[in-house]
Amino acid sequence: MVGGNSQVLEVRAGRFSRGVFTDHPGGSLIHSRAIDAAIQERIADDQFVRTFRASPSLLGLGFVEAIADQTLINIANLQPLQSGGAIRGQAISVDIVESPGVQRVGRFGWKNQQASLLSFSGDAYVNEMGITTPLFPVENTSNGNSIVAYDPLPIEPDDGDNGDLELFTDFMRATKAPPRDAALAATPDAQAGAVIFNQIGCAICHTPSITTAPAGTVLNGGAFTVSAALGDKIIHPYSDFAMHEVGTGDGIVQGFPSARNKVRTSPLWGLRTRGRFMHDGATLTINEAVLRHGGEASFVTFLYRFLPSHDRGKVLTFLKSL
Ligand code: HEC
């Protein structure tokens, strides 16, 4: 295949009333397709909080899992609170599903709703694909109604021993982070663009370098030991993996009501491979994605907007080299 349109956007919905968000009946994730029309989910008229969500890349996420909590907390704590515009990432703690009672700083998903790749996979398996596992044994409903009568595999959980989950979690842990476009990155424009990116404050949230925890560190409540391949590595994700309010909040709560209108800083590694931007995939050029930032990023966006156009071009060249 040389072309096609395979971008998948999922839909999330719910209600916001008297200061409280409630999920759409059956959960905020809307199953737009189903094996039987009778259980296809549709948004009810009174569910006014709605958004599209793009699927983020999974490449290199083993390195992200191997970042110590304290490293992420320190990055957020160093963000400036000065009058030009306060920037302060919110690090939120979430359950490690495979280690009951243990929490780590969330780093996966648009709302940082997961912190381990096994939990993240189990969550996606049941919610995005409808496959139950011992970690997530309960089938979703259809708009709140039981789907049992339509289930071709009524014996739960579908993946009886987490076997599939563990295999593709290992696969994700073995993927490399997306490499730079070396030729473009070496150009004077891209190099100048990287300097401007730092100077105007993009790098405050889009953290250029993070060091992973040492090999041998035991994480996720004992369920994951950092390997030599993932440990003590300097990675270049261009993200602080924290929640920020940049004026794009979609209003959906996944765990943290206080992060309702926040979105996790998108990692910019591999940006050049994407064609639709921001959490809702609604922005079609990188320049427009940058201009769309408001809220905590307003002052930085203002500086970008008023750069001489050749300097803005250099920032864009740098971004396209990532
Ligand atoms: C206050 C933190 C913050 C600052 C400052 C910031 N960003 Fe972002 N950036 C974010 C967040 C959060 C998102 C995700 C927003 C969304 O999807 O709704 C994002 C998304 C992006 C995206 C879209 C990536 C994708 O794959 O969809 C690009 C490109 C980007 N930022 C570039 C920049 C540039 C360039 C600057 C400086 C002019 C900048 N950002 C400043 C937090 C920030």
Short mmCIF file of C-alpha atoms and ligand atoms in Angstrom, two decimals:
data_model
loop_
_atom_site.label_atom_id
_atom_site.label_comp_id
_atom_site.label_asym_id
_atom_site.label_seq_id
_atom_site.Cartn_x
_atom_site.Cartn_y
_atom_site.Cartn_z
CA MET A 1 0.00 0.00 0.00
CA VAL A 2 1.33 3.44 -0.83
CA GLY A 3 -1.46 5.46 0.72
CA GLY A 4 -4.70 5.26 2.59
CA ASN A 5 -6.56 6.75 5.46
CA SER A 6 -5.99 4.73 8.56
CA GLN A 7 -6.10 7.42 11.23
CA VAL A 8 -8.31 6.22 14.03
CA LEU A 9 -9.98 8.78 16.23
CA GLU A 10 -11.91 7.50 19.20
CA VAL A 11 -14.80 9.38 20.75
CA ARG A 12 -15.18 10.20 24.44
CA ALA A 13 -18.24 11.75 26.03
CA GLY A 14 -19.95 12.56 29.28
CA ARG A 15 -21.84 15.25 31.22
CA PHE A 16 -20.73 18.17 33.33
CA SER A 17 -23.30 19.37 35.78
CA ARG A 18 -23.01 21.32 39.06
CA GLY A 19 -19.25 21.10 38.93
CA VAL A 20 -19.14 17.34 38.56
CA PHE A 21 -18.22 15.32 35.49
CA THR A 22 -19.97 12.00 34.97
CA ASP A 23 -19.08 9.47 32.29
CA HIS A 24 -21.48 8.74 29.50
CA PRO A 25 -23.58 5.67 30.48
CA GLY A 26 -21.33 2.70 29.70
CA GLY A 27 -18.13 4.74 30.15
CA SER A 28 -16.66 7.85 28.52
CA LEU A 29 -15.16 5.83 25.67
CA ILE A 30 -17.81 5.40 22.99
CA HIS A 31 -17.62 2.16 21.01
CA SER A 32 -18.51 3.53 17.61
CA ARG A 33 -18.36 0.09 16.03
CA ALA A 34 -19.70 -3.25 17.27
CA ILE A 35 -20.22 -6.78 15.99
CA ASP A 36 -23.98 -6.23 16.14
CA ALA A 37 -25.80 -2.96 15.39
CA ALA A 38 -27.87 -3.46 18.56
CA ILE A 39 -24.83 -2.87 20.76
CA GLN A 40 -23.20 -0.10 18.76
CA GLU A 41 -22.86 2.82 21.17
CA ARG A 42 -24.43 6.18 20.36
CA ILE A 43 -24.09 9.42 22.24
CA ALA A 44 -27.19 10.41 24.17
CA ASP A 45 -28.54 13.92 23.54
CA ASP A 46 -27.83 15.14 27.08
CA GLN A 47 -24.14 14.20 27.05
CA PHE A 48 -22.63 17.52 26.10
CA VAL A 49 -18.95 16.95 26.85
CA ARG A 50 -17.56 15.34 23.71
CA THR A 51 -14.20 14.97 22.10
CA PHE A 52 -12.20 13.04 19.57
CA ARG A 53 -8.98 11.40 20.68
CA ALA A 54 -6.08 10.40 18.43
CA SER A 55 -4.05 7.29 19.22
CA PRO A 56 -0.58 8.18 20.44
CA SER A 57 2.54 6.36 19.24
CA LEU A 58 3.76 3.43 21.32
CA LEU A 59 7.36 3.48 20.11
CA GLY A 60 9.99 3.85 22.80
CA LEU A 61 7.51 3.70 25.67
CA GLY A 62 9.72 1.22 27.56
CA PHE A 63 12.08 4.12 28.19
CA VAL A 64 9.22 6.26 29.46
CA GLU A 65 8.13 3.49 31.84
CA ALA A 66 11.72 3.35 33.13
CA ILE A 67 11.75 7.02 34.25
CA ALA A 68 11.76 7.29 38.05
CA ASP A 69 8.77 9.10 39.57
CA GLN A 70 11.02 11.57 41.33
CA THR A 71 12.61 12.57 37.99
CA LEU A 72 9.17 13.54 36.64
CA ILE A 73 8.20 15.34 39.85
CA ASN A 74 11.46 17.31 39.82
CA ILE A 75 10.90 18.45 36.21
CA ALA A 76 7.43 19.77 37.09
CA ASN A 77 8.69 21.45 40.27
CA LEU A 78 11.34 23.37 38.33
CA GLN A 79 8.82 24.90 35.94
CA PRO A 80 8.58 28.69 36.31
CA LEU A 81 5.76 30.36 38.20
CA GLN A 82 6.78 33.88 37.18
CA SER A 83 4.38 36.60 36.08
CA GLY A 84 4.90 36.12 32.31
CA GLY A 85 2.65 33.10 32.71
CA ALA A 86 2.80 30.41 35.33
CA ILE A 87 3.70 27.00 34.00
CA ARG A 88 3.41 24.15 36.44
CA GLY A 89 2.94 20.60 35.28
CA GLN A 90 0.74 18.39 37.42
CA ALA A 91 2.21 14.97 38.19
CA ILE A 92 -0.60 12.63 39.18
CA SER A 93 -0.28 9.26 40.90
CA VAL A 94 -2.22 6.34 39.49
CA ASP A 95 -2.67 2.68 40.43
CA ILE A 96 -0.36 0.00 39.10
CA VAL A 97 -3.08 -2.50 38.28
CA GLU A 98 -0.77 -5.53 38.42
CA SER A 99 0.45 -4.52 41.91
CA PRO A 100 -2.62 -3.67 44.01
CA GLY A 101 -1.98 -0.86 46.49
CA VAL A 102 1.02 0.49 44.56
CA GLN A 103 0.93 3.81 42.72
CA ARG A 104 3.35 5.59 40.36
CA VAL A 105 3.32 8.88 38.52
CA GLY A 106 1.05 8.53 35.46
CA ARG A 107 2.74 8.94 32.06
CA PHE A 108 0.67 7.03 29.48
CA GLY A 109 -2.53 8.13 27.77
CA TRP A 110 -3.80 11.66 27.07
CA LYS A 111 -4.84 11.98 30.72
CA ASN A 112 -1.82 10.17 32.17
CA GLN A 113 -4.25 7.55 33.37
CA GLN A 114 -1.65 4.76 33.44
CA ALA A 115 1.94 4.42 34.68
CA SER A 116 2.92 0.87 33.69
CA LEU A 117 2.89 -0.58 30.19
CA LEU A 118 1.18 -3.75 31.42
CA SER A 119 -1.66 -1.71 32.99
CA PHE A 120 -1.84 0.50 29.88
CA SER A 121 -2.10 -2.57 27.63
CA GLY A 122 -4.77 -4.21 29.80
CA ASP A 123 -6.75 -0.96 29.83
CA ALA A 124 -6.59 -0.70 26.03
CA TYR A 125 -7.35 -4.40 25.60
CA VAL A 126 -10.64 -4.18 27.49
CA ASN A 127 -11.69 -0.64 26.60
CA GLU A 128 -10.49 -0.15 23.04
CA MET A 129 -10.71 -3.77 21.87
CA GLY A 130 -13.19 -5.48 24.19
CA ILE A 131 -10.85 -8.25 25.38
CA THR A 132 -10.93 -9.02 29.10
CA THR A 133 -7.89 -10.22 31.06
CA PRO A 134 -7.30 -11.13 34.72
CA LEU A 135 -6.13 -7.53 35.19
CA PHE A 136 -9.33 -6.10 33.69
CA PRO A 137 -11.87 -8.93 33.96
CA VAL A 138 -15.10 -7.00 33.46
CA GLU A 139 -16.61 -6.56 29.97
CA ASN A 140 -17.75 -3.09 29.01
CA THR A 141 -21.44 -2.46 28.64
CA SER A 142 -23.09 -0.88 25.60
CA ASN A 143 -24.37 2.52 26.72
CA GLY A 144 -24.84 0.86 30.12
CA ASN A 145 -26.64 -2.27 28.84
CA SER A 146 -25.18 -5.77 29.20
CA ILE A 147 -23.53 -7.21 26.08
CA VAL A 148 -23.53 -10.81 27.36
CA ALA A 149 -26.13 -11.98 24.84
CA TYR A 150 -23.84 -10.82 22.00
CA ASP A 151 -20.53 -12.07 23.39
CA PRO A 152 -19.02 -14.79 21.15
CA LEU A 153 -16.65 -15.73 24.01
CA PRO A 154 -18.80 -15.58 27.13
CA ILE A 155 -16.17 -17.23 29.35
CA GLU A 156 -14.28 -14.43 31.10
CA PRO A 157 -11.55 -13.39 31.04
CA ASP A 158 -10.95 -13.78 27.31
CA ASP A 159 -7.15 -13.77 27.71
CA GLY A 160 -7.17 -16.18 30.64
CA ASP A 161 -3.62 -15.79 31.95
CA ASN A 162 -2.58 -12.28 30.80
CA GLY A 163 -0.42 -14.19 28.27
CA ASP A 164 -1.12 -11.94 25.29
CA LEU A 165 -0.80 -8.84 27.41
CA GLU A 166 2.61 -9.78 28.72
CA LEU A 167 3.86 -10.61 25.24
CA PHE A 168 2.90 -7.35 23.66
CA THR A 169 4.00 -5.39 26.70
CA ASP A 170 7.44 -6.95 26.21
CA PHE A 171 7.24 -6.11 22.52
CA MET A 172 6.53 -2.45 23.31
CA ARG A 173 9.38 -2.41 25.82
CA ALA A 174 11.66 -3.66 23.04
CA THR A 175 10.79 -0.92 20.55
CA LYS A 176 13.24 1.90 20.01
CA ALA A 177 12.43 5.53 20.42
CA PRO A 178 11.89 7.21 17.04
CA PRO A 179 15.23 8.45 15.65
CA ARG A 180 15.81 12.01 14.42
CA ASP A 181 15.95 12.80 10.71
CA ALA A 182 19.74 13.09 10.91
CA ALA A 183 20.19 14.99 7.64
CA LEU A 184 17.58 17.62 8.48
CA ALA A 185 18.72 17.85 12.11
CA ALA A 186 22.24 18.72 10.89
CA THR A 187 21.09 21.76 8.89
CA PRO A 188 21.86 25.23 10.26
CA ASP A 189 18.13 26.04 10.21
CA ALA A 190 17.17 23.06 12.37
CA GLN A 191 20.00 23.81 14.77
CA ALA A 192 19.03 27.45 15.06
CA GLY A 193 15.40 26.36 15.48
CA ALA A 194 16.37 24.15 18.44
CA VAL A 195 17.97 27.16 20.14
CA ILE A 196 14.87 29.33 19.59
CA PHE A 197 12.64 26.46 20.83
CA ASN A 198 14.58 26.59 24.10
CA GLN A 199 14.78 30.37 24.28
CA ILE A 200 11.08 31.10 23.90
CA GLY A 201 10.09 28.43 26.44
CA CYS A 202 8.76 25.49 24.42
CA ALA A 203 11.32 23.29 26.18
CA ILE A 204 9.81 24.09 29.60
CA CYS A 205 7.07 21.54 28.89
CA HIS A 206 8.60 19.74 25.92
CA THR A 207 11.62 18.55 27.97
CA PRO A 208 14.42 17.70 25.51
CA SER A 209 16.36 15.16 27.62
CA ILE A 210 15.47 12.84 30.49
CA THR A 211 17.64 10.13 32.06
CA THR A 212 15.96 6.81 32.84
CA ALA A 213 16.42 4.99 36.16
CA PRO A 214 19.51 2.78 36.51
CA ALA A 215 19.42 -0.78 35.17
CA GLY A 216 18.28 -3.14 37.91
CA THR A 217 15.85 -0.63 39.45
CA VAL A 218 12.69 -2.47 40.52
CA LEU A 219 9.54 -0.60 39.52
CA ASN A 220 5.77 -1.11 39.34
CA GLY A 221 5.65 -2.66 42.80
CA GLY A 222 8.14 -5.38 41.87
CA ALA A 223 6.50 -6.30 38.56
CA PHE A 224 9.14 -4.70 36.33
CA THR A 225 12.92 -4.53 36.62
CA VAL A 226 14.67 -1.98 34.41
CA SER A 227 16.87 -3.86 31.91
CA ALA A 228 20.36 -2.87 30.78
CA ALA A 229 18.85 -1.80 27.43
CA LEU A 230 16.44 0.65 29.11
CA GLY A 231 18.38 1.76 32.19
CA ASP A 232 20.57 4.86 32.59
CA LYS A 233 19.72 6.09 29.12
CA ILE A 234 19.42 9.72 28.12
CA ILE A 235 16.26 9.90 26.02
CA HIS A 236 14.95 12.84 23.99
CA PRO A 237 11.16 12.67 24.24
CA TYR A 238 10.48 16.44 24.20
CA SER A 239 7.89 15.95 26.92
CA ASP A 240 7.74 16.34 30.69
CA PHE A 241 4.91 13.76 30.71
CA ALA A 242 2.96 16.09 33.03
CA MET A 243 -0.57 17.43 32.77
CA HIS A 244 -1.00 21.04 31.61
CA GLU A 245 -3.87 23.35 30.83
CA VAL A 246 -3.00 24.75 27.40
CA GLY A 247 -6.49 25.82 26.41
CA THR A 248 -7.32 22.58 24.63
CA GLY A 249 -8.88 20.68 27.54
CA ASP A 250 -11.51 18.23 26.46
CA GLY A 251 -13.42 18.18 29.76
CA ILE A 252 -13.23 14.41 30.18
CA VAL A 253 -12.19 13.07 33.58
CA GLN A 254 -10.13 9.89 33.64
CA GLY A 255 -9.20 9.55 37.27
CA PHE A 256 -8.44 13.14 38.28
CA PRO A 257 -11.25 15.71 38.38
CA SER A 258 -8.64 18.47 38.82
CA ALA A 259 -7.09 17.48 35.47
CA ARG A 260 -10.41 17.69 33.62
CA ASN A 261 -9.24 20.41 31.28
CA LYS A 262 -5.62 19.37 31.16
CA VAL A 263 -3.80 17.27 28.63
CA ARG A 264 -0.46 15.52 28.95
CA THR A 265 2.36 17.29 27.09
CA SER A 266 2.65 15.43 23.79
CA PRO A 267 6.08 13.92 23.24
CA LEU A 268 7.49 15.46 20.06
CA TRP A 269 9.82 12.59 19.15
CA GLY A 270 8.60 11.16 15.86
CA LEU A 271 6.49 14.29 15.20
CA ARG A 272 7.45 14.26 11.51
CA THR A 273 5.69 10.92 11.04
CA ARG A 274 2.31 12.32 12.08
CA GLY A 275 -0.17 14.18 9.90
CA ARG A 276 -2.87 15.16 12.39
CA PHE A 277 -2.03 16.90 15.60
CA MET A 278 -3.20 17.55 19.17
CA HIS A 279 -5.28 15.16 21.26
CA ASP A 280 -8.31 15.45 19.01
CA GLY A 281 -6.44 15.15 15.72
CA ALA A 282 -8.25 18.32 14.65
CA THR A 283 -5.14 20.32 13.72
CA LEU A 284 -3.57 19.62 10.36
CA THR A 285 -0.25 21.49 10.36
CA ILE A 286 2.51 21.75 12.94
CA ASN A 287 2.40 25.55 12.83
CA GLU A 288 -1.31 25.54 13.66
CA ALA A 289 -0.70 23.04 16.47
CA VAL A 290 1.76 25.47 18.03
CA LEU A 291 -0.56 28.45 17.56
CA ARG A 292 -3.40 26.50 19.19
CA HIS A 293 -1.63 26.44 22.59
CA GLY A 294 -3.19 28.83 25.12
CA GLY A 295 -3.60 28.69 28.90
CA GLU A 296 -0.30 27.97 30.63
CA ALA A 297 1.45 28.18 27.24
CA SER A 298 -0.06 31.58 26.29
CA PHE A 299 3.08 33.60 26.89
CA VAL A 300 5.29 31.11 25.05
CA THR A 301 2.82 31.03 22.15
CA PHE A 302 2.83 34.84 22.10
CA LEU A 303 6.64 34.80 21.76
CA TYR A 304 6.39 32.26 18.92
CA ARG A 305 3.68 34.23 17.14
CA PHE A 306 5.79 37.40 17.14
CA LEU A 307 9.04 35.81 16.02
CA PRO A 308 10.28 37.10 12.66
CA SER A 309 8.84 34.70 10.09
CA HIS A 310 12.26 33.28 9.15
CA ASP A 311 12.82 32.35 12.82
CA ARG A 312 9.40 30.70 13.03
CA GLY A 313 10.42 28.75 9.93
CA LYS A 314 13.56 27.57 11.73
CA VAL A 315 11.53 26.33 14.69
CA LEU A 316 9.30 24.43 12.26
CA THR A 317 12.33 22.94 10.50
CA PHE A 318 13.63 21.80 13.88
CA LEU A 319 10.23 20.28 14.75
CA LYS A 320 10.13 18.45 11.41
CA SER A 321 13.54 16.92 12.17
CA LEU A 322 12.21 15.24 15.34
C1 HEC B 1 2.62 24.72 29.21
C2 HEC B 1 3.22 23.59 28.54
C3 HEC B 1 3.54 23.69 27.06
C4 HEC B 1 4.30 24.64 26.41
C5 HEC B 1 4.98 25.86 27.01
C6 HEC B 1 4.33 24.25 25.02
N1 HEC B 1 3.61 23.11 24.84
FE1 HEC B 1 3.35 22.10 23.09
N2 HEC B 1 2.01 20.87 23.97
C7 HEC B 1 1.66 20.90 25.30
C8 HEC B 1 0.52 20.03 25.52
C9 HEC B 1 -0.18 19.80 26.85
C10 HEC B 1 0.20 19.49 24.27
C11 HEC B 1 -0.98 18.55 23.94
C12 HEC B 1 -2.22 19.43 23.73
C13 HEC B 1 -3.40 18.70 23.14
O1 HEC B 1 -3.22 17.67 22.47
O2 HEC B 1 -4.52 19.15 23.33
C14 HEC B 1 1.16 20.02 23.31
C15 HEC B 1 1.20 19.70 21.96
C16 HEC B 1 2.15 20.17 21.06
C17 HEC B 1 2.25 19.78 19.67
C18 HEC B 1 1.37 18.75 18.97
C19 HEC B 1 2.02 17.40 18.98
C20 HEC B 1 1.16 16.30 18.41
O3 HEC B 1 1.72 15.24 18.11
O4 HEC B 1 -0.06 16.47 18.27
C21 HEC B 1 3.29 20.50 19.12
C22 HEC B 1 3.79 20.43 17.68
C23 HEC B 1 3.82 21.34 20.16
N3 HEC B 1 3.12 21.12 21.32
C24 HEC B 1 4.87 22.24 19.99
C25 HEC B 1 5.16 23.26 20.90
C26 HEC B 1 6.04 24.38 20.62
C27 HEC B 1 6.81 24.61 19.32
C28 HEC B 1 6.03 25.16 21.73
C29 HEC B 1 6.68 26.52 21.92
C30 HEC B 1 6.24 27.59 21.02
C31 HEC B 1 5.18 24.51 22.73
N4 HEC B 1 4.66 23.37 22.17
C32 HEC B 1 4.97 24.96 24.02
C33 HEC B 1 2.28 21.62 26.29
C34 HEC B 1 3.10 22.74 26.05
#
